[in-house]
Amino acid sequence: MLCKQDEFKQWFRAKVYVMSGPGERPFDSLDLQSTTQVANGDLGVSTTREEHHGKLRQPVQIHYFTHHSTKYYWNDVMQNFEFYKGLEDVKMSCVSIHSDHSSGLPKTLQDYRRLFFGENEIAVRVPSLFKLLIKEVLNPFYIFQLFSVILWSAEDYYYYATAIVFMSVISIATSLYTIKKQYVMLHDMVAAHSVVRVSVCRESKDIEEAMSTDLVPGDVIIIPANGMIMPCDAVLTHGTCIVNESMLTGESVPVTKTSLPTSGEEAARSFNMEEHKRHILFCGTHVIQTRFYAGELVEAVVVRTGFSTEKGQLVRSILHPKPTDFKLYRDAYLFLLCLVGVAGIGFIYTVILSVMNKVPAKTIIIESLDIITITVPPALPAAMTAGIVYAQRRLRRVGIFCISPQRINMCGQLNLVCFDKTGTLTEDGLDLWGVQTAEGGRFLPPEADPAKESLVNTVFVACMATCHSLTKIEGELSGDPLDLKMFSATGWILEEPTEEETALHNPIMPTVVRPPKHNPLTHSTELSELPSCEIGIVRQFPFSSTLQRMSVVVRRLGDKHMQAYLKGAPEVVANLCKQHTVPHSFTETLETYTRQGFRVIALAHRQLESKLSWHKVQSLGRDLIETNMEFIGLIIMQNKIKEETAGVLLELRQANIRTLMVTGDNMLTAISVARDCGMVRADEKVIIADAAPPKDFHPASITWHYTENPAQTHQDHQTVEINLEDAVSERVTPQDQNYHFAVTGKAFAVITEHFPQLVQKLVLRATVFARMAPDQKTELVEVLQSIDYTVGMCGDGANDCGALKRAHSGISLSELEASVASPFTSTTSNISCVPHLIREGRAALITSFCVFKFMALYSIIQYLSVTLLYSILSNLGDFQFLFIDIAIILIIAFTMSLNPAWKELVRQRPPSSLISGRLLCSVLTQIVTCLVFQVLAFLLVRQQSWYETWTPQSDACNVSRSSLSHSPNVTSPHDQKNIKNYENTTLFYVSSFQYLAVAIVFSKGKPFRQPSYKNWPFMLSCISLYTFVLLIMLYPVPAIDSFLEIVCVPHDWRVTLVIIVIVNAAASFVLEILILDIILGRLIFRCNQGGNRPTQPPSAGAPQEANDRWASSFLLWLFCRRNKPPRVSYTQLALGLRDAADWPPRPSAVTYARDLQSHTSAAL
């Protein structure tokens, strides 16, 4: 057995197995001369012998264990266990993959590698109902219930025991159905197309058909012309594929995958899954089409299999999610331990009392254990789950679906939400605002329509028409929305070759684009001498988010030279162009557009050498093509903000919920959108942290650029100017906290690595994160969580999956399969779902607190009643327990959870802990109140003139005390359990009203839930139960009295009991509502929220405020809460920075990293 920590820092135990094999590692080179058998399972090699240097090599012993669907193998060198991902474990270059791994594996080596990697399948085993039942029944809660049922049966409490068994069976059946359904759904999602027949290349150049489960890293598979669902992660070595990756990215736009480069600088780099993902076909993705040479096959080398694939890791994260550490549940266990402690006191009290009264040993054991089952309520988990189930149902009505119901409560604590920009805050598509061509090193005036006759045959429009990754699927153009907008603006036509046309030619038939036929060729353009404007796209270099560009090689029909066209981020394109072709006003023009929120794309072209052939172009690296380009102009795209965005962000700001923008777009564009949508207000400054890595013996540095307040200009549409200042005399003072940091992905990486001491300070006030890679979004969420923020993430699913999974509450606006990684998915494609979710989360959280407090009080009230009755060797009757637990508690607990969420988001946040001053005060005051009135009623009934030890002959209702005293007491048998007596009847009436009183007091409405009077099932239940108990108390019904084992008491005492329960209810209401909520809540507990804000000087005309401050100070001193530091890290950090003289840094200051110390230079 092995005991280790997993990736979640949780301890686990695993059994270590041993297998035999001819090598210790999967990629060891084996020269097998004689191999009898290589087993295809865990038993290893039966009889494997190798002739190596004249010696007979014996099989080696390999130790391994399996945890969370991953196998770990012992490494003698590391002296630790390691796991193998796949072919990438062999550190090699792209060229090495072509030279060493593109010919296929022999069958023997394939079988050997299968020892380590197993079958290529993502196996989601659906457990049998019996296994699920055993696992569910072994839950400590059900074990405790079983103990309770056995105990109650021993006491002949069969009815209540039967009721509990009935509830448990329903609960277990519901749980089993839900769990089984989730397993089946996941199994069906994974099993679809997971096992297919594939064509595998062998080392002998043979091609054989095999099942996809037999694949191992290093196998070479052939991608059929009509496409397939990928059963593994594989890297393309020959040909081109068009792939739908919506299962992984959430984006249904087909992407083009090209073969791994074979020459150039890129080919010499080490192969990396992330860096070369544009060449990788991921498991589960759909290959729609392939492009190939006649006589050649589209081939791919298997890189990863099984759970190591991208799809496998996604499924693994669903099967074994990161444990959610929510304070409510931890505090609930602590509170239950407190109840167990109270039960222990009752246990000792019962034993001592019974021994003193010489009670039989069997009765002592049963009654002592019974006090434990009374104190810990068996219906608590079911009652607390009700609020979450109701919230989930309400969310479904507004189009929000949840796959992790427990996270609904977490939504109630969100105090920061990160938003993706494109498709989330702004519209999904881009509109073409215009184009601005460049000629002779200067910009020409902008043009609104690139399809006009004067532009149709220019190099600029040719670049727009060819530099894209569009393809036709079933006759319809498909591809990136930006490419679609750009291409459709030209008015050109795209035609793709058919499979028959491709087979007729030796070289690949290119995709052809041509201008519209109704546009005659104009003779005023530089290409007027060309006989045709048809252009064939010879090769594509797909867009790379790392390189921030894409390019194509094309040939115009009849032209001897090929052309290279390039598009991408303006800064990147300008650096790849000849400097004399880039306009001198490039920087100013670019800033003019980006300040106004436009998305700008630059275009460039280059004429290639005439000696380049079709085949040679296919083997060239993109770094040889994308150089010495000529700058030809800019495309200006407009991304409009969604109508709902500004209103939702304002609502979140008013609710004191911080909002961040995390985008892959340009910095100035992101800042402009942040201002337009209200994330950054007009009077607030933005400080750009521009970090540079160490270079040429200079340490890493951060330059702090301030931006001025935006100048609003009213034209046809509103624009926002952002003026960067290199030297600003005005600085944000510590008292003026209206500033935001803006950080790029590059700067974030530098700061994280070289300025770790500044990371938390920066994210505390950072609002805009631009040019962020997907893994950086996830890293940002983790940093925010490290300073105790409860983080929500809202994205459209594309590149946001990691952050959506890592956040406390991830909300996907995509309904595609990638949404399976997000706890919440909205069918509404805007951020209006976020306030809905937070409101329902707050309502569910408050409901959980209310139900928990109610169930705790129910246990304590019943505990007090039974403890008082034990003092006279009595107890509550079987049907009294049944009436209280079923008719009162269960009905109230399930109906009080029905309050809908309040219609507005308020600044106040619900408490996150049960172990908080306010909640503890609430519970303790109600316990004391119930104790006082139960003891009062218990003592008063014994002081009544008609009181005596009850016997079956007693009739306090109709007979005077003198006649009672002379009546014989021995003619009828007496109840051995002593259930029927005046104390029992009195406490039953009083406690019944106490349950209802605390239910109403705890069931609060505003500011997080609708008022209880709008919850008609709850109000109807309370009124019905109040009426029923009041009627049987004032007007006894013999049949009901006999059923509940209630004895008759005089009418005067019944009226006295009514007065007692009314005063009890009034005391409970005053203590909870008036004292706790109004007085202590406003003067003490709210100080935790108000203490973070700077104190304001007192107003001379507000004596009431002065009195409140004096009262608050006194009560804070009384409760030992004065000057108490805040608990959360981000508040402590904010308080520490509030009066810091060197924060924020001065304008244009430079912060250096030296010896892990930061040094800030004087302002330039």
PDB file of N, CA and C in Angstrom, residues 593-656:
ATOM      1  N   TYR A 593      -7.317  54.939 -33.611  1.00  0.00           N
ATOM      2  CA  TYR A 593      -8.388  53.950 -33.767  1.00  0.00           C
ATOM      3  C   TYR A 593      -8.611  53.140 -32.483  1.00  0.00           C
ATOM      4  N   THR A 594      -7.523  52.688 -31.854  1.00  0.00           N
ATOM      5  CA  THR A 594      -7.681  51.848 -30.665  1.00  0.00           C
ATOM      6  C   THR A 594      -8.268  52.622 -29.493  1.00  0.00           C
ATOM      7  N   ARG A 595      -7.965  53.922 -29.411  1.00  0.00           N
ATOM      8  CA  ARG A 595      -8.571  54.740 -28.359  1.00  0.00           C
ATOM      9  C   ARG A 595     -10.086  54.773 -28.477  1.00  0.00           C
ATOM     10  N   GLN A 596     -10.567  54.692 -29.691  1.00  0.00           N
ATOM     11  CA  GLN A 596     -12.006  54.751 -29.919  1.00  0.00           C
ATOM     12  C   GLN A 596     -12.665  53.381 -29.845  1.00  0.00           C
ATOM     13  N   GLY A 597     -11.906  52.374 -29.435  1.00  0.00           N
ATOM     14  CA  GLY A 597     -12.478  51.052 -29.242  1.00  0.00           C
ATOM     15  C   GLY A 597     -12.537  50.196 -30.485  1.00  0.00           C
ATOM     16  N   PHE A 598     -11.895  50.623 -31.579  1.00  0.00           N
ATOM     17  CA  PHE A 598     -11.897  49.823 -32.803  1.00  0.00           C
ATOM     18  C   PHE A 598     -10.875  48.702 -32.690  1.00  0.00           C
ATOM     19  N   ARG A 599     -11.152  47.597 -33.380  1.00  0.00           N
ATOM     20  CA  ARG A 599     -10.166  46.531 -33.501  1.00  0.00           C
ATOM     21  C   ARG A 599      -9.461  46.699 -34.838  1.00  0.00           C
ATOM     22  N   VAL A 600      -8.144  46.807 -34.823  1.00  0.00           N
ATOM     23  CA  VAL A 600      -7.368  47.127 -36.020  1.00  0.00           C
ATOM     24  C   VAL A 600      -6.523  45.923 -36.420  1.00  0.00           C
ATOM     25  N   ILE A 601      -6.556  45.609 -37.709  1.00  0.00           N
ATOM     26  CA  ILE A 601      -5.756  44.521 -38.272  1.00  0.00           C
ATOM     27  C   ILE A 601      -4.901  45.103 -39.394  1.00  0.00           C
ATOM     28  N   ALA A 602      -3.628  44.746 -39.396  1.00  0.00           N
ATOM     29  CA  ALA A 602      -2.712  45.248 -40.423  1.00  0.00           C
ATOM     30  C   ALA A 602      -2.495  44.192 -41.496  1.00  0.00           C
ATOM     31  N   LEU A 603      -2.260  44.638 -42.731  1.00  0.00           N
ATOM     32  CA  LEU A 603      -2.021  43.744 -43.860  1.00  0.00           C
ATOM     33  C   LEU A 603      -0.651  44.050 -44.480  1.00  0.00           C
ATOM     34  N   ALA A 604      -0.030  43.012 -45.036  1.00  0.00           N
ATOM     35  CA  ALA A 604       1.262  43.174 -45.719  1.00  0.00           C
ATOM     36  C   ALA A 604       1.365  42.127 -46.820  1.00  0.00           C
ATOM     37  N   HIS A 605       2.267  42.370 -47.771  1.00  0.00           N
ATOM     38  CA  HIS A 605       2.447  41.383 -48.848  1.00  0.00           C
ATOM     39  C   HIS A 605       3.921  41.353 -49.262  1.00  0.00           C
ATOM     40  N   ARG A 606       4.221  40.336 -50.037  1.00  0.00           N
ATOM     41  CA  ARG A 606       5.596  40.168 -50.522  1.00  0.00           C
ATOM     42  C   ARG A 606       5.559  39.297 -51.778  1.00  0.00           C
ATOM     43  N   GLN A 607       6.357  39.671 -52.765  1.00  0.00           N
ATOM     44  CA  GLN A 607       6.479  38.851 -53.976  1.00  0.00           C
ATOM     45  C   GLN A 607       7.603  37.856 -53.766  1.00  0.00           C
ATOM     46  N   LEU A 608       7.318  36.573 -53.957  1.00  0.00           N
ATOM     47  CA  LEU A 608       8.306  35.524 -53.730  1.00  0.00           C
ATOM     48  C   LEU A 608       9.133  35.278 -54.991  1.00  0.00           C
ATOM     49  N   GLU A 609      10.227  34.559 -54.817  1.00  0.00           N
ATOM     50  CA  GLU A 609      11.122  34.288 -55.935  1.00  0.00           C
ATOM     51  C   GLU A 609      10.424  33.385 -56.953  1.00  0.00           C
ATOM     52  N   SER A 610      10.770  33.582 -58.204  1.00  0.00           N
ATOM     53  CA  SER A 610      10.110  32.813 -59.262  1.00  0.00           C
ATOM     54  C   SER A 610      10.527  31.353 -59.269  1.00  0.00           C
ATOM     55  N   LYS A 611      11.681  31.043 -58.668  1.00  0.00           N
ATOM     56  CA  LYS A 611      12.163  29.658 -58.695  1.00  0.00           C
ATOM     57  C   LYS A 611      11.408  28.747 -57.718  1.00  0.00           C
ATOM     58  N   LEU A 612      10.574  29.319 -56.856  1.00  0.00           N
ATOM     59  CA  LEU A 612       9.837  28.506 -55.888  1.00  0.00           C
ATOM     60  C   LEU A 612       8.757  27.702 -56.601  1.00  0.00           C
ATOM     61  N   SER A 613       8.781  26.406 -56.408  1.00  0.00           N
ATOM     62  CA  SER A 613       7.779  25.526 -57.010  1.00  0.00           C
ATOM     63  C   SER A 613       6.657  25.254 -55.999  1.00  0.00           C
ATOM     64  N   TRP A 614       5.604  24.624 -56.513  1.00  0.00           N
ATOM     65  CA  TRP A 614       4.470  24.297 -55.638  1.00  0.00           C
ATOM     66  C   TRP A 614       4.920  23.394 -54.491  1.00  0.00           C
ATOM     67  N   HIS A 615       5.702  22.366 -54.824  1.00  0.00           N
ATOM     68  CA  HIS A 615       6.114  21.412 -53.798  1.00  0.00           C
ATOM     69  C   HIS A 615       7.061  22.043 -52.797  1.00  0.00           C
ATOM     70  N   LYS A 616       7.946  22.919 -53.282  1.00  0.00           N
ATOM     71  CA  LYS A 616       8.919  23.536 -52.374  1.00  0.00           C
ATOM     72  C   LYS A 616       8.224  24.466 -51.376  1.00  0.00           C
ATOM     73  N   VAL A 617       7.178  25.144 -51.830  1.00  0.00           N
ATOM     74  CA  VAL A 617       6.430  26.035 -50.938  1.00  0.00           C
ATOM     75  C   VAL A 617       5.813  25.243 -49.783  1.00  0.00           C
ATOM     76  N   GLN A 618       5.395  24.001 -50.078  1.00  0.00           N
ATOM     77  CA  GLN A 618       4.753  23.202 -49.045  1.00  0.00           C
ATOM     78  C   GLN A 618       5.712  22.818 -47.915  1.00  0.00           C
ATOM     79  N   SER A 619       6.986  22.842 -48.164  1.00  0.00           N
ATOM     80  CA  SER A 619       7.960  22.438 -47.140  1.00  0.00           C
ATOM     81  C   SER A 619       8.647  23.629 -46.467  1.00  0.00           C
ATOM     82  N   LEU A 620       8.379  24.840 -46.946  1.00  0.00           N
ATOM     83  CA  LEU A 620       9.013  26.019 -46.359  1.00  0.00           C
ATOM     84  C   LEU A 620       8.404  26.350 -44.998  1.00  0.00           C
ATOM     85  N   GLY A 621       9.239  26.830 -44.079  1.00  0.00           N
ATOM     86  CA  GLY A 621       8.746  27.300 -42.787  1.00  0.00           C
ATOM     87  C   GLY A 621       8.180  28.701 -42.918  1.00  0.00           C
ATOM     88  N   ARG A 622       7.252  29.041 -42.026  1.00  0.00           N
ATOM     89  CA  ARG A 622       6.598  30.339 -42.135  1.00  0.00           C
ATOM     90  C   ARG A 622       7.561  31.478 -41.834  1.00  0.00           C
ATOM     91  N   ASP A 623       8.618  31.218 -41.067  1.00  0.00           N
ATOM     92  CA  ASP A 623       9.560  32.289 -40.745  1.00  0.00           C
ATOM     93  C   ASP A 623      10.329  32.742 -41.993  1.00  0.00           C
ATOM     94  N   LEU A 624      10.441  31.856 -42.990  1.00  0.00           N
ATOM     95  CA  LEU A 624      11.098  32.247 -44.242  1.00  0.00           C
ATOM     96  C   LEU A 624      10.157  33.034 -45.151  1.00  0.00           C
ATOM     97  N   ILE A 625       8.876  32.815 -44.988  1.00  0.00           N
ATOM     98  CA  ILE A 625       7.885  33.520 -45.796  1.00  0.00           C
ATOM     99  C   ILE A 625       7.572  34.885 -45.177  1.00  0.00           C
ATOM    100  N   GLU A 626       7.379  34.900 -43.855  1.00  0.00           N
ATOM    101  CA  GLU A 626       6.897  36.103 -43.169  1.00  0.00           C
ATOM    102  C   GLU A 626       8.062  37.021 -42.801  1.00  0.00           C
ATOM    103  N   THR A 627       8.756  37.506 -43.764  1.00  0.00           N
ATOM    104  CA  THR A 627       9.862  38.430 -43.524  1.00  0.00           C
ATOM    105  C   THR A 627      10.014  39.339 -44.739  1.00  0.00           C
ATOM    106  N   ASN A 628      10.599  40.528 -44.529  1.00  0.00           N
ATOM    107  CA  ASN A 628      10.776  41.519 -45.605  1.00  0.00           C
ATOM    108  C   ASN A 628       9.478  41.826 -46.339  1.00  0.00           C
ATOM    109  N   MET A 629       8.399  41.936 -45.559  1.00  0.00           N
ATOM    110  CA  MET A 629       7.096  42.224 -46.156  1.00  0.00           C
ATOM    111  C   MET A 629       6.964  43.719 -46.468  1.00  0.00           C
ATOM    112  N   GLU A 630       5.982  44.049 -47.292  1.00  0.00           N
ATOM    113  CA  GLU A 630       5.655  45.437 -47.589  1.00  0.00           C
ATOM    114  C   GLU A 630       4.301  45.774 -46.973  1.00  0.00           C
ATOM    115  N   PHE A 631       4.295  46.830 -46.172  1.00  0.00           N
ATOM    116  CA  PHE A 631       3.076  47.222 -45.477  1.00  0.00           C
ATOM    117  C   PHE A 631       2.080  47.795 -46.482  1.00  0.00           C
ATOM    118  N   ILE A 632       0.804  47.333 -46.433  1.00  0.00           N
ATOM    119  CA  ILE A 632      -0.167  47.804 -47.433  1.00  0.00           C
ATOM    120  C   ILE A 632      -1.415  48.440 -46.810  1.00  0.00           C
ATOM    121  N   GLY A 633      -1.580  48.386 -45.467  1.00  0.00           N
ATOM    122  CA  GLY A 633      -2.708  49.115 -44.905  1.00  0.00           C
ATOM    123  C   GLY A 633      -3.328  48.481 -43.687  1.00  0.00           C
ATOM    124  N   LEU A 634      -4.444  49.080 -43.247  1.00  0.00           N
ATOM    125  CA  LEU A 634      -5.147  48.670 -42.042  1.00  0.00           C
ATOM    126  C   LEU A 634      -6.608  48.360 -42.348  1.00  0.00           C
ATOM    127  N   ILE A 635      -7.134  47.336 -41.643  1.00  0.00           N
ATOM    128  CA  ILE A 635      -8.574  47.057 -41.648  1.00  0.00           C
ATOM    129  C   ILE A 635      -9.098  47.472 -40.277  1.00  0.00           C
ATOM    130  N   ILE A 636     -10.148  48.284 -40.245  1.00  0.00           N
ATOM    131  CA  ILE A 636     -10.693  48.779 -38.980  1.00  0.00           C
ATOM    132  C   ILE A 636     -12.049  48.120 -38.745  1.00  0.00           C
ATOM    133  N   MET A 637     -12.107  47.314 -37.679  1.00  0.00           N
ATOM    134  CA  MET A 637     -13.332  46.598 -37.328  1.00  0.00           C
ATOM    135  C   MET A 637     -13.935  47.212 -36.069  1.00  0.00           C
ATOM    136  N   GLN A 638     -15.255  47.219 -36.024  1.00  0.00           N
ATOM    137  CA  GLN A 638     -15.964  47.787 -34.873  1.00  0.00           C
ATOM    138  C   GLN A 638     -16.648  46.671 -34.102  1.00  0.00           C
ATOM    139  N   ASN A 639     -16.404  46.627 -32.793  1.00  0.00           N
ATOM    140  CA  ASN A 639     -17.004  45.622 -31.917  1.00  0.00           C
ATOM    141  C   ASN A 639     -17.953  46.337 -30.952  1.00  0.00           C
ATOM    142  N   LYS A 640     -19.251  46.172 -31.165  1.00  0.00           N
ATOM    143  CA  LYS A 640     -20.233  46.917 -30.381  1.00  0.00           C
ATOM    144  C   LYS A 640     -20.484  46.241 -29.039  1.00  0.00           C
ATOM    145  N   ILE A 641     -20.723  47.089 -28.029  1.00  0.00           N
ATOM    146  CA  ILE A 641     -21.057  46.584 -26.697  1.00  0.00           C
ATOM    147  C   ILE A 641     -22.512  46.135 -26.700  1.00  0.00           C
ATOM    148  N   LYS A 642     -22.775  45.006 -26.061  1.00  0.00           N
ATOM    149  CA  LYS A 642     -24.148  44.503 -25.973  1.00  0.00           C
ATOM    150  C   LYS A 642     -25.015  45.460 -25.150  1.00  0.00           C
ATOM    151  N   GLU A 643     -26.286  45.506 -25.485  1.00  0.00           N
ATOM    152  CA  GLU A 643     -27.196  46.449 -24.834  1.00  0.00           C
ATOM    153  C   GLU A 643     -27.273  46.235 -23.326  1.00  0.00           C
ATOM    154  N   GLU A 644     -27.212  44.992 -22.892  1.00  0.00           N
ATOM    155  CA  GLU A 644     -27.398  44.687 -21.465  1.00  0.00           C
ATOM    156  C   GLU A 644     -26.147  44.925 -20.636  1.00  0.00           C
ATOM    157  N   THR A 645     -24.988  45.054 -21.275  1.00  0.00           N
ATOM    158  CA  THR A 645     -23.716  45.058 -20.548  1.00  0.00           C
ATOM    159  C   THR A 645     -23.618  46.184 -19.528  1.00  0.00           C
ATOM    160  N   ALA A 646     -23.843  47.430 -19.954  1.00  0.00           N
ATOM    161  CA  ALA A 646     -23.659  48.580 -19.061  1.00  0.00           C
ATOM    162  C   ALA A 646     -24.589  48.504 -17.859  1.00  0.00           C
ATOM    163  N   GLY A 647     -25.847  48.119 -18.080  1.00  0.00           N
ATOM    164  CA  GLY A 647     -26.803  48.039 -16.974  1.00  0.00           C
ATOM    165  C   GLY A 647     -26.427  46.986 -15.957  1.00  0.00           C
ATOM    166  N   VAL A 648     -25.959  45.825 -16.441  1.00  0.00           N
ATOM    167  CA  VAL A 648     -25.576  44.741 -15.526  1.00  0.00           C
ATOM    168  C   VAL A 648     -24.346  45.137 -14.713  1.00  0.00           C
ATOM    169  N   LEU A 649     -23.342  45.745 -15.369  1.00  0.00           N
ATOM    170  CA  LEU A 649     -22.132  46.151 -14.642  1.00  0.00           C
ATOM    171  C   LEU A 649     -22.445  47.230 -13.605  1.00  0.00           C
ATOM    172  N   LEU A 650     -23.365  48.139 -13.928  1.00  0.00           N
ATOM    173  CA  LEU A 650     -23.779  49.151 -12.958  1.00  0.00           C
ATOM    174  C   LEU A 650     -24.465  48.496 -11.770  1.00  0.00           C
ATOM    175  N   GLU A 651     -25.310  47.508 -12.029  1.00  0.00           N
ATOM    176  CA  GLU A 651     -25.994  46.796 -10.948  1.00  0.00           C
ATOM    177  C   GLU A 651     -24.991  46.075 -10.046  1.00  0.00           C
ATOM    178  N   LEU A 652     -23.975  45.475 -10.636  1.00  0.00           N
ATOM    179  CA  LEU A 652     -22.953  44.786  -9.841  1.00  0.00           C
ATOM    180  C   LEU A 652     -22.126  45.788  -9.037  1.00  0.00           C
ATOM    181  N   ARG A 653     -21.790  46.934  -9.642  1.00  0.00           N
ATOM    182  CA  ARG A 653     -21.026  47.960  -8.925  1.00  0.00           C
ATOM    183  C   ARG A 653     -21.817  48.471  -7.732  1.00  0.00           C
ATOM    184  N   GLN A 654     -23.121  48.727  -7.919  1.00  0.00           N
ATOM    185  CA  GLN A 654     -23.960  49.219  -6.823  1.00  0.00           C
ATOM    186  C   GLN A 654     -24.097  48.180  -5.718  1.00  0.00           C
ATOM    187  N   ALA A 655     -23.943  46.902  -6.076  1.00  0.00           N
ATOM    188  CA  ALA A 655     -24.010  45.831  -5.076  1.00  0.00           C
ATOM    189  C   ALA A 655     -22.645  45.552  -4.450  1.00  0.00           C
ATOM    190  N   ASN A 656     -21.645  46.427  -4.737  1.00  0.00           N
ATOM    191  CA  ASN A 656     -20.303  46.294  -4.171  1.00  0.00           C
ATOM    192  C   ASN A 656     -19.620  45.001  -4.627  1.00  0.00           C
TER     193      ASN A 656
END
